[in-house]
Coordinates of C-alpha atoms in Angstrom, one line a residue:
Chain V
X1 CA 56.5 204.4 -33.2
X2 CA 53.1 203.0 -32.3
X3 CA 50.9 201.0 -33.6
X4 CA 48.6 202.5 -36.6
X5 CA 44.9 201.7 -35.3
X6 CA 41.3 202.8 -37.1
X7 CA 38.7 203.3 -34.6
X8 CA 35.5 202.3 -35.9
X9 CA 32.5 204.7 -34.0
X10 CA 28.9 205.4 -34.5
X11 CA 30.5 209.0 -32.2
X12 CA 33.0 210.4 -34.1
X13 CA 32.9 213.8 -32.3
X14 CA 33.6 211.9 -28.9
X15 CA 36.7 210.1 -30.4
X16 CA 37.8 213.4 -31.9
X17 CA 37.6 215.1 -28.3
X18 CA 39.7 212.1 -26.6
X19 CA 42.4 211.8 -29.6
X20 CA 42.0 209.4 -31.8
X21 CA 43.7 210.1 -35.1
X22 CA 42.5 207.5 -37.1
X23 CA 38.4 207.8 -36.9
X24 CA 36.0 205.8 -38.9
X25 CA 32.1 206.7 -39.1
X26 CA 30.0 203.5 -38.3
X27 CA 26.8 203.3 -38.5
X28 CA 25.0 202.7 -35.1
X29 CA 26.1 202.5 -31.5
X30 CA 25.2 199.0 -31.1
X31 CA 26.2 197.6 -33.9
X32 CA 28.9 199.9 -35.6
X33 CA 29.5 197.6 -38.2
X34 CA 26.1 196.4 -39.1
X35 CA 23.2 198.3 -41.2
X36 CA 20.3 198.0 -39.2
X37 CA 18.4 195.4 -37.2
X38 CA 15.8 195.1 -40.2
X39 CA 18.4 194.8 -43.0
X40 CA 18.7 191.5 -44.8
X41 CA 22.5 189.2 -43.9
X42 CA 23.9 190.2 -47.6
X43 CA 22.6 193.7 -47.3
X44 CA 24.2 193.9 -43.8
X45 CA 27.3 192.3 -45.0
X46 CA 27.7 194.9 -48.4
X47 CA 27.5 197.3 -45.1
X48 CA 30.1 195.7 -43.4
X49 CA 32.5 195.3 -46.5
X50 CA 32.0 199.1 -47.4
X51 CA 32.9 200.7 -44.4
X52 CA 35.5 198.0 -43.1
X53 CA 37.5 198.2 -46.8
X54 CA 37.2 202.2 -46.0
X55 CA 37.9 201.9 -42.7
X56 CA 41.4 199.5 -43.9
X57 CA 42.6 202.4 -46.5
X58 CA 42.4 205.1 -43.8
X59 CA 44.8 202.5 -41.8
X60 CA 47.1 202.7 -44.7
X61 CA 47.3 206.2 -45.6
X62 CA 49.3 208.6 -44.2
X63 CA 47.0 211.2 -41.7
X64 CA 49.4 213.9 -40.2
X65 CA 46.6 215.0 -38.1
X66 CA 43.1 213.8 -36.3
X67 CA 41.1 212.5 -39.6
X68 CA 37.3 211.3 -39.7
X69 CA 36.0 209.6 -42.6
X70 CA 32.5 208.2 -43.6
X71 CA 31.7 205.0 -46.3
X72 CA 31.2 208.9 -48.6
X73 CA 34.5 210.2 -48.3
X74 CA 36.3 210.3 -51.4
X75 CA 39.6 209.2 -50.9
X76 CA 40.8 211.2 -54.1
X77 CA 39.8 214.7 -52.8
X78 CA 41.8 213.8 -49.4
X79 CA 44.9 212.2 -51.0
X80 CA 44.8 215.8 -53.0
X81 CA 43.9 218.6 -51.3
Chain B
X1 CA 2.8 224.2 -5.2
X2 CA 1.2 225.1 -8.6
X3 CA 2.4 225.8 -11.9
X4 CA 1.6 229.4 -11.8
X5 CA 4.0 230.4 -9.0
X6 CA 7.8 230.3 -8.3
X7 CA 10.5 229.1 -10.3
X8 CA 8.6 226.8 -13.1
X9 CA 11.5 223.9 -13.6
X10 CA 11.9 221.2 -16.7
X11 CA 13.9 218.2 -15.9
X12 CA 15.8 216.1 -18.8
X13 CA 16.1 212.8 -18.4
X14 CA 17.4 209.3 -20.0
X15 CA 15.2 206.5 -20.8
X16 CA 16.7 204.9 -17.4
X17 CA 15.9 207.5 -15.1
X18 CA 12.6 208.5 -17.2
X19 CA 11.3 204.9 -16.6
X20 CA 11.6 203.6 -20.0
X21 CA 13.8 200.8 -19.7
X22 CA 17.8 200.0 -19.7
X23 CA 20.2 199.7 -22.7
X24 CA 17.0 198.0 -24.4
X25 CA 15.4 201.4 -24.6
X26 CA 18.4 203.9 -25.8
X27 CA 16.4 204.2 -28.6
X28 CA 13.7 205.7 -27.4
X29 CA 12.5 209.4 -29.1
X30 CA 11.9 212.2 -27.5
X31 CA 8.8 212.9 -25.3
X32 CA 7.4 215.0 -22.6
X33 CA 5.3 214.4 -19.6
X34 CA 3.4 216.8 -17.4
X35 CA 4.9 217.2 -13.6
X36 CA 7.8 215.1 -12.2
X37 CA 9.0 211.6 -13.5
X38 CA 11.3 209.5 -11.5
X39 CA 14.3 211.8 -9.8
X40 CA 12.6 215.1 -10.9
X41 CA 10.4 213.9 -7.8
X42 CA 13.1 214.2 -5.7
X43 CA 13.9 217.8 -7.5
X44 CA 10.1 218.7 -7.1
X45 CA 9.9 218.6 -3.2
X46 CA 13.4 219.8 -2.9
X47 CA 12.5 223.1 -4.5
X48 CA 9.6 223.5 -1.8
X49 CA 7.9 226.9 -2.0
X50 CA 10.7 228.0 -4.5
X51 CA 8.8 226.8 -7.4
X52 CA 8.3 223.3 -8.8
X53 CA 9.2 220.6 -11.3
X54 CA 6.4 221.3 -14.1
X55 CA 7.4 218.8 -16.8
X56 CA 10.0 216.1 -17.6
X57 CA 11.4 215.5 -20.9
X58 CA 13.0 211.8 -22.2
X59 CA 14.8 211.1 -24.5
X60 CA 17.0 207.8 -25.1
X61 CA 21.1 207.6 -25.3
X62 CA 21.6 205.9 -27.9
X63 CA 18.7 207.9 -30.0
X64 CA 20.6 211.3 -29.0
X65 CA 23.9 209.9 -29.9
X66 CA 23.0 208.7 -33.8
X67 CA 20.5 211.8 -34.3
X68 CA 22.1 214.4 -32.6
X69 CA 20.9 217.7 -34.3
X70 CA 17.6 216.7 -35.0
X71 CA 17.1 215.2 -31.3
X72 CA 18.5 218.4 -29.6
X73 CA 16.2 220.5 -31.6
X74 CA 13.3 218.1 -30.5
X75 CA 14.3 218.0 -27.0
X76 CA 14.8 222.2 -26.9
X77 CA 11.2 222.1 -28.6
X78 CA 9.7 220.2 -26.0
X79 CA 11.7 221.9 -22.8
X80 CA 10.3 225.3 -24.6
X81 CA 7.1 224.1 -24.6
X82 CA 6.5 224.0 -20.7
X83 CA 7.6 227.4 -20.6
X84 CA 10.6 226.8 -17.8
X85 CA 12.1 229.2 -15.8
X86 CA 15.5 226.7 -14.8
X87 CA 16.2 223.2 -16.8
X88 CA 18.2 220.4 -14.9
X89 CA 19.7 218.1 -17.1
X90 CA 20.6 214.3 -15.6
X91 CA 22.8 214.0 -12.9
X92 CA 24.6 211.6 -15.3
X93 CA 26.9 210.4 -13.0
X94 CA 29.3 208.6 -14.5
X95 CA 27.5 207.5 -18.0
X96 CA 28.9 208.7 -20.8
X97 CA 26.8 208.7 -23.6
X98 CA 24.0 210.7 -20.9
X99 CA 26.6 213.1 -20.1
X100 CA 27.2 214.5 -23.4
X101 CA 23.6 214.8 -23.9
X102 CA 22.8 216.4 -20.8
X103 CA 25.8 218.9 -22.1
X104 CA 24.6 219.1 -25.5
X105 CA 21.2 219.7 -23.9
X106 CA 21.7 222.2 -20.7
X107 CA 24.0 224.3 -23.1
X108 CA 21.3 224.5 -25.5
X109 CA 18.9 225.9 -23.5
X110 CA 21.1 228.5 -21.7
X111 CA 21.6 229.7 -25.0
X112 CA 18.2 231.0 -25.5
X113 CA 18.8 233.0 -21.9
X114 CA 17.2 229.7 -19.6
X115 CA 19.3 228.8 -16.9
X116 CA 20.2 225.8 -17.6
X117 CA 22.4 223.0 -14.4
X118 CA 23.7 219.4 -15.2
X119 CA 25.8 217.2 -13.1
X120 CA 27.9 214.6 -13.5
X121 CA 31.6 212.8 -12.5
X122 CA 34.7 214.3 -13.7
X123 CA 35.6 211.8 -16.1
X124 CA 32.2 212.0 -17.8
X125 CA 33.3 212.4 -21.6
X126 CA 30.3 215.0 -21.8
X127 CA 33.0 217.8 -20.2
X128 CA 34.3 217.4 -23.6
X129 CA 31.8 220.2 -24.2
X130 CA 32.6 222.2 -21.7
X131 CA 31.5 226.2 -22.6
X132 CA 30.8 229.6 -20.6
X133 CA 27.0 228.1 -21.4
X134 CA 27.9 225.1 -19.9
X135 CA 26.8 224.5 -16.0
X136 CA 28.2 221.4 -14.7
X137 CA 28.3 220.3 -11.4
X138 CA 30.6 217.5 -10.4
X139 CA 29.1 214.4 -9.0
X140 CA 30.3 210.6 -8.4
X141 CA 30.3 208.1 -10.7
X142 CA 27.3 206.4 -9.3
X143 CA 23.5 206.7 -9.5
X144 CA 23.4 205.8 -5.4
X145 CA 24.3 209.8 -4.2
X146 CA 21.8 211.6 -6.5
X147 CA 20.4 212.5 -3.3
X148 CA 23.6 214.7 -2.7
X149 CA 23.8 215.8 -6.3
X150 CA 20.4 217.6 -6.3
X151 CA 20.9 219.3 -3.5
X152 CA 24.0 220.8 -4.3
X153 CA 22.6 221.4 -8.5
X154 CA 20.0 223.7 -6.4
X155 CA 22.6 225.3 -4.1
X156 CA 24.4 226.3 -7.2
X157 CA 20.6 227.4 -9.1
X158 CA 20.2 229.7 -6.1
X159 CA 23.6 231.3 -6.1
X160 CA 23.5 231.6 -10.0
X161 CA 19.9 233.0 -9.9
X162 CA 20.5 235.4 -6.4
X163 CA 23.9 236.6 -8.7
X164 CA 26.0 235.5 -5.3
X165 CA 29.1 233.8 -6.7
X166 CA 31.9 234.9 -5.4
X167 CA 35.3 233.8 -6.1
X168 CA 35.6 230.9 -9.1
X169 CA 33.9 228.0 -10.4
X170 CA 35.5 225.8 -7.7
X171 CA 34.3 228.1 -4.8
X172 CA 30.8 227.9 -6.0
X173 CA 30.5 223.9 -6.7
X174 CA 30.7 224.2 -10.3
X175 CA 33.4 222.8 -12.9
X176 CA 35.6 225.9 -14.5
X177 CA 34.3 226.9 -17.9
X178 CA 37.4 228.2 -18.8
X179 CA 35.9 231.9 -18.3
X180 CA 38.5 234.1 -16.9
X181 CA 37.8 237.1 -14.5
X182 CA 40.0 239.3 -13.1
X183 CA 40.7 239.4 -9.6
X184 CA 43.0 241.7 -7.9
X185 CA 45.0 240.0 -4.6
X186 CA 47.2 241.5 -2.3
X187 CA 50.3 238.9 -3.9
X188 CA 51.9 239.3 -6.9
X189 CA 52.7 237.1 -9.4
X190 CA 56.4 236.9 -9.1
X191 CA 56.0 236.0 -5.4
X192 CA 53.0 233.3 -5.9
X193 CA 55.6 231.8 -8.5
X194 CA 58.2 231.7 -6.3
X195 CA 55.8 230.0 -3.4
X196 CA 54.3 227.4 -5.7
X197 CA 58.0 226.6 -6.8
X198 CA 58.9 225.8 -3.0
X199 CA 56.1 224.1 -2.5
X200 CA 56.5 221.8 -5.3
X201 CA 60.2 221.1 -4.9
X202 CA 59.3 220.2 -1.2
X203 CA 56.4 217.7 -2.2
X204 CA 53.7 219.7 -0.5
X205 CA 50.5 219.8 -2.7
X206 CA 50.4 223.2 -4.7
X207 CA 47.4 224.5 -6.8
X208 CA 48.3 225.3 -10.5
X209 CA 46.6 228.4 -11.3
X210 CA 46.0 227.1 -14.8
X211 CA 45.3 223.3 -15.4
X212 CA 46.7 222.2 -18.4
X213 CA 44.2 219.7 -21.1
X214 CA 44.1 216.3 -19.4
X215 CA 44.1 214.0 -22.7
X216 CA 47.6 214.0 -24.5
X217 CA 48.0 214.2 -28.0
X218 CA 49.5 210.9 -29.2
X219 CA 51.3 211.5 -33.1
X220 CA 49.6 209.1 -35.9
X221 CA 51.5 205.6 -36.5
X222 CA 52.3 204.6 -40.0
X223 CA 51.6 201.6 -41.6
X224 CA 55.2 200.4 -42.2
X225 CA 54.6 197.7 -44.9
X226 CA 51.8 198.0 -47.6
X227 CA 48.3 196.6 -46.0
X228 CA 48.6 193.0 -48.5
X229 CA 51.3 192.7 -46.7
X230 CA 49.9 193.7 -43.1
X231 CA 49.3 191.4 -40.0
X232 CA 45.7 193.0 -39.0
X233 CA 43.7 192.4 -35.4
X234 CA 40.9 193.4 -34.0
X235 CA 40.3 195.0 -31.1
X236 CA 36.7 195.9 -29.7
X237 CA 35.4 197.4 -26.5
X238 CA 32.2 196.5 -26.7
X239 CA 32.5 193.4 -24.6
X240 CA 31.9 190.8 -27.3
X241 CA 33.6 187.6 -25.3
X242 CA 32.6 183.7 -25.9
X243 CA 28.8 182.9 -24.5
X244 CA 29.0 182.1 -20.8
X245 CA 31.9 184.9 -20.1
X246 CA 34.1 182.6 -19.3
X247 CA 36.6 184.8 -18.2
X248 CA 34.3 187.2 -16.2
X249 CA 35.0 190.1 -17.9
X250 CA 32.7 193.0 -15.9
X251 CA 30.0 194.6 -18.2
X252 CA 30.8 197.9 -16.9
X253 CA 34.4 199.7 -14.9
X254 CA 36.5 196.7 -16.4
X255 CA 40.1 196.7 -15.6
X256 CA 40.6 194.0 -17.7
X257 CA 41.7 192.6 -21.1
X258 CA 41.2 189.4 -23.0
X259 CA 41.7 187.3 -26.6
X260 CA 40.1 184.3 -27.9
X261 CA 40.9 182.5 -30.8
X262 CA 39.0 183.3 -33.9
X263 CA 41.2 180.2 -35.5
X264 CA 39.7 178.9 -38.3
X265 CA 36.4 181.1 -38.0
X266 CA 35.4 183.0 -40.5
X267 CA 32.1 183.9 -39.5
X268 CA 30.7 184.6 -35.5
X269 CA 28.1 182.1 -35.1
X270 CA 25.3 184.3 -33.1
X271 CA 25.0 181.8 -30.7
X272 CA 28.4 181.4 -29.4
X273 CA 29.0 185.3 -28.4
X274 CA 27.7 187.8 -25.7
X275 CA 28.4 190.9 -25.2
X276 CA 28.9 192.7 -21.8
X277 CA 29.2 196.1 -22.2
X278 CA 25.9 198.0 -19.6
X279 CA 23.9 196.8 -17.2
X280 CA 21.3 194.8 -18.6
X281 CA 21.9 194.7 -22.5
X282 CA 22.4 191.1 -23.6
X283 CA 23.1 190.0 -27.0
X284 CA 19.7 188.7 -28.1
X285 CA 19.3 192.2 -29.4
X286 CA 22.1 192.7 -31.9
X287 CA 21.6 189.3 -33.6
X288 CA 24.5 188.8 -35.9
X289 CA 27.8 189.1 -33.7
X290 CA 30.0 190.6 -36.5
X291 CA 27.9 193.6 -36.6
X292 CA 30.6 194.7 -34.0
X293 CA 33.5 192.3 -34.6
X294 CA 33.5 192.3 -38.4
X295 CA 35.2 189.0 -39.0
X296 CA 33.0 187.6 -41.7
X297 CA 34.5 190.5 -43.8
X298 CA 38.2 190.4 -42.7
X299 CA 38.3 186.5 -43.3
X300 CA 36.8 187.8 -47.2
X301 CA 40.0 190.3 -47.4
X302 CA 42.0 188.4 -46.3
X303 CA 41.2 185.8 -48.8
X304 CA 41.3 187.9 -51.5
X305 CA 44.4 189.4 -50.6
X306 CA 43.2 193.2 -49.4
X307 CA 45.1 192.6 -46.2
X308 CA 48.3 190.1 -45.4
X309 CA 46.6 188.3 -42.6
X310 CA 43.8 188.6 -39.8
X311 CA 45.2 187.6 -36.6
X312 CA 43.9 184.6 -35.0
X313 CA 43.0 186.3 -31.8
X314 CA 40.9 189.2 -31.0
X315 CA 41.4 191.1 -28.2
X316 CA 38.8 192.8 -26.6
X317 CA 37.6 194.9 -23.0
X318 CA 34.3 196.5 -22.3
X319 CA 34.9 200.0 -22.1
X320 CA 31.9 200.8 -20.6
X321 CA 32.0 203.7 -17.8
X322 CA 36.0 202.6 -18.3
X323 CA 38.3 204.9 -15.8
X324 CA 40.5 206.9 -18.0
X325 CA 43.5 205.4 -16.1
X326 CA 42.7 201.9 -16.8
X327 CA 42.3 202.6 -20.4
X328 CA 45.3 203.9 -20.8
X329 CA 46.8 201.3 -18.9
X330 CA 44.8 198.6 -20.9
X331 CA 45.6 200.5 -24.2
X332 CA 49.4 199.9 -23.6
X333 CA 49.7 196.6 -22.5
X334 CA 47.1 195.8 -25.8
X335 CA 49.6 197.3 -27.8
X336 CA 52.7 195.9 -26.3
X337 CA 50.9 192.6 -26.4
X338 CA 50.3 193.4 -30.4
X339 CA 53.4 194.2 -31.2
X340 CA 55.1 190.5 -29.7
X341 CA 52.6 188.9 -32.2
X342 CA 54.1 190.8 -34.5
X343 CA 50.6 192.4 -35.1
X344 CA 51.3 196.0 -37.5
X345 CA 47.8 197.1 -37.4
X346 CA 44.4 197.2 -35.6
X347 CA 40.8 198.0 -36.3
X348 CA 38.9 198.8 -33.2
X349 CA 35.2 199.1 -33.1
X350 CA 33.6 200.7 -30.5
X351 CA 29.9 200.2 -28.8

């Protein structure tokens, strides 16, 4: 058994085509885990604690296939198809 | 040779090769110029009395990448506008962010009934999107035989627009699109089985008449212990290592791994990273190091219990232009690695 892993990407579609299971949506190339280069620290870090805390429950959930999510997705719908 | 006769060509470029600027410029939105920029020169007097290169279109990587259906409808508008006969999209060699636009792009186009070449090396993650509108021929890796790759991107224009292709993709310099033609030969199949057979039980090389997909499906891992209770790491490949590199990790085709301590940190001083990952690109542009390594907010979850522990290391590799065997390779002994430290899971970020 291998290690679960959440690969956090501003190119979703590319990590879907190579195999990642686990995918994350971040928010720019550069700076995946950052707003923008204009955005203010705490603004940048309420960025970084949204998609980072989403990007830790996708690690714990069970994903029987390739899954992307974005800081959107609501984990309710998914958990309950 | 004037716009008005031969083939009229429109060439898509990066902001690199359209004379923009490195990684500093991947941002850079769409826009067309009249005549040749840059390689498209090269293109220009290679199509001689054949036609001409009437207008180039740039567009940056990283600008594609984040806006893709609204910059591929920008770029078709302004390839449309110059009223081409033939697009060429790239060579991209081996960069992988240009490939899949040049893909995204040249597939596009042919779509609206332009013919529509790209190039680039075999590993180029913009094959990912290979189609029956997808024209691809394959290059090297590197920038230095664009010389070659133009000339053999026309070869393959003239064959496609004379309607001379005989034989498959591989006969005419193109990669397969996975479109299947029938082809009678004088062998049948039971017999061509039976001679690949003995040629692969003898170690001679054999061709397979159909490749199987390259990238293997690896199952999803389970978190085995609830995340409070979960050792967590982080992994990037976007070459964030301690300023002054002191390991020499390569910006670009690394082979290589590396940790450093995050001990006791629990926020990257700006200062004290850089990040290799391209050519140029230095870290004076992306300010606030965890913006890609996001340890001010793990050392917050941590704290508050969200996750059992952050690792004190992180590991990290640029994965730049990164051979498919070496990552792989680096992926496994990461994990190996991860597992001694009795690490249960990892977020990786990606550049």
């Amino acid at each position: 058994m291998g290690l679960p892993s959440v690969l956090i990407t501003a190119m979703p579609s590319l990590a879907l085509n190579v195999g990642a299971n686990r995918i994350m949506e971040g928010n720019a190339i550069k700076y995946p885990v950052g707003l923008s280069d204009h955005s203010l620290p705490d603004e940048d870090r309420r960025y970084r604690q949204n998609v980072v805390t989403k990007a830790l429950d996708l690690l714990a959930a069970t994903v029987d296939k390739q899954t992307v999510w974005t800081v959107d997705t609501n984990e309710w719908e998914l958990q309950n198809p | 040779m004037t716009e008005h006769e031969g083939i009229r060509c429109v060439v898509y470029l990066n902001q690199f090769f359209g004379g923009v600027g490195g990684e500093e410029a991947a941002m850079q939105s769409p826009y067309r110029e009249d005549g040749p920029v840059g390689p498209a020169r090269l293109l220009d007097r290679s199509l001689g009395d054949a036609g001409g290169v009437v207008s180039t279109v740039v567009c940056g990587d990283d600008f594609f990448a984040e806006n893709e259906e609204a910059a591929l409808a920008e770029v078709q508008r302004l390839v449309l506008e110059a009223n081409p006969d033939l697009v060429i999209a790239g060579p991209a060699f081996g960069s992988g962010r240009y490939g899949w636009a040049c893909a995204k792009v040249a597939s596009s186009l042919q779509r609206t009934g332009i013919l529509a070449v790209t190039g680039m090396h075999e590993e180029n993650p913009g094959l990912e999107l290979m189609s029956r509108d997808l024209y691809v021929v394959p290059t090297s890796a590197s920038a230095a035989t664009m010389k070659d790759a133009i000339g053999r991107m026309l070869e393959l224009v003239h064959k496609l627009r004379a309607k001379e292709l005989i034989g498959g993709a591989r006969d005419n310099g193109y990669f397969p699109r996975g479109v299947r033609k029938n082809q009678l030969v004088e062998e049948g199949a039971a017999d061509r089985l039976v001679r690949q057979l003995l040629r692969k039980v003898a170690g001679e090389s054999f061709e397979t008449e159909i490749a199987l997909p390259n990238y293997d499906n690896v199952p999803p891992s389970r978190l085995s212990v609830p995340l409070s209770e979960a050792r967590v790491a982080l992994l990037t490949e976007g070459g964030l290592v301690p300023t002054g590199n002191p390991d020499r990790l390569p910006s670009a085709r690394s082979t290589q791994w590396f940790r450093y301590s995050i001990a006791g940190v629990s926020d990257l001083e700006p200062d004290a990273y850089e990040l290799m990952h391209g050519t140029f690109d230095k870290s004076q542009s992306y300010g606030d190091p965890d913006r890609v390594l996001p340890v001010d907010v793990m050392r917050d979850l941590e704290r508050d219990g969200v996750v059992g522990g952050l690792h004190d290391d992180y590991y990290v590799t640029s994965g730049f232009a990164m051979a498919l065997k070496h990552a792989e390779r680096i992926g496994r002994e990461i994990g190996s690695h991860m597992r001694d430290q009795n690490i249960m899971a990892v977020i990786v970020t990606s550049t």
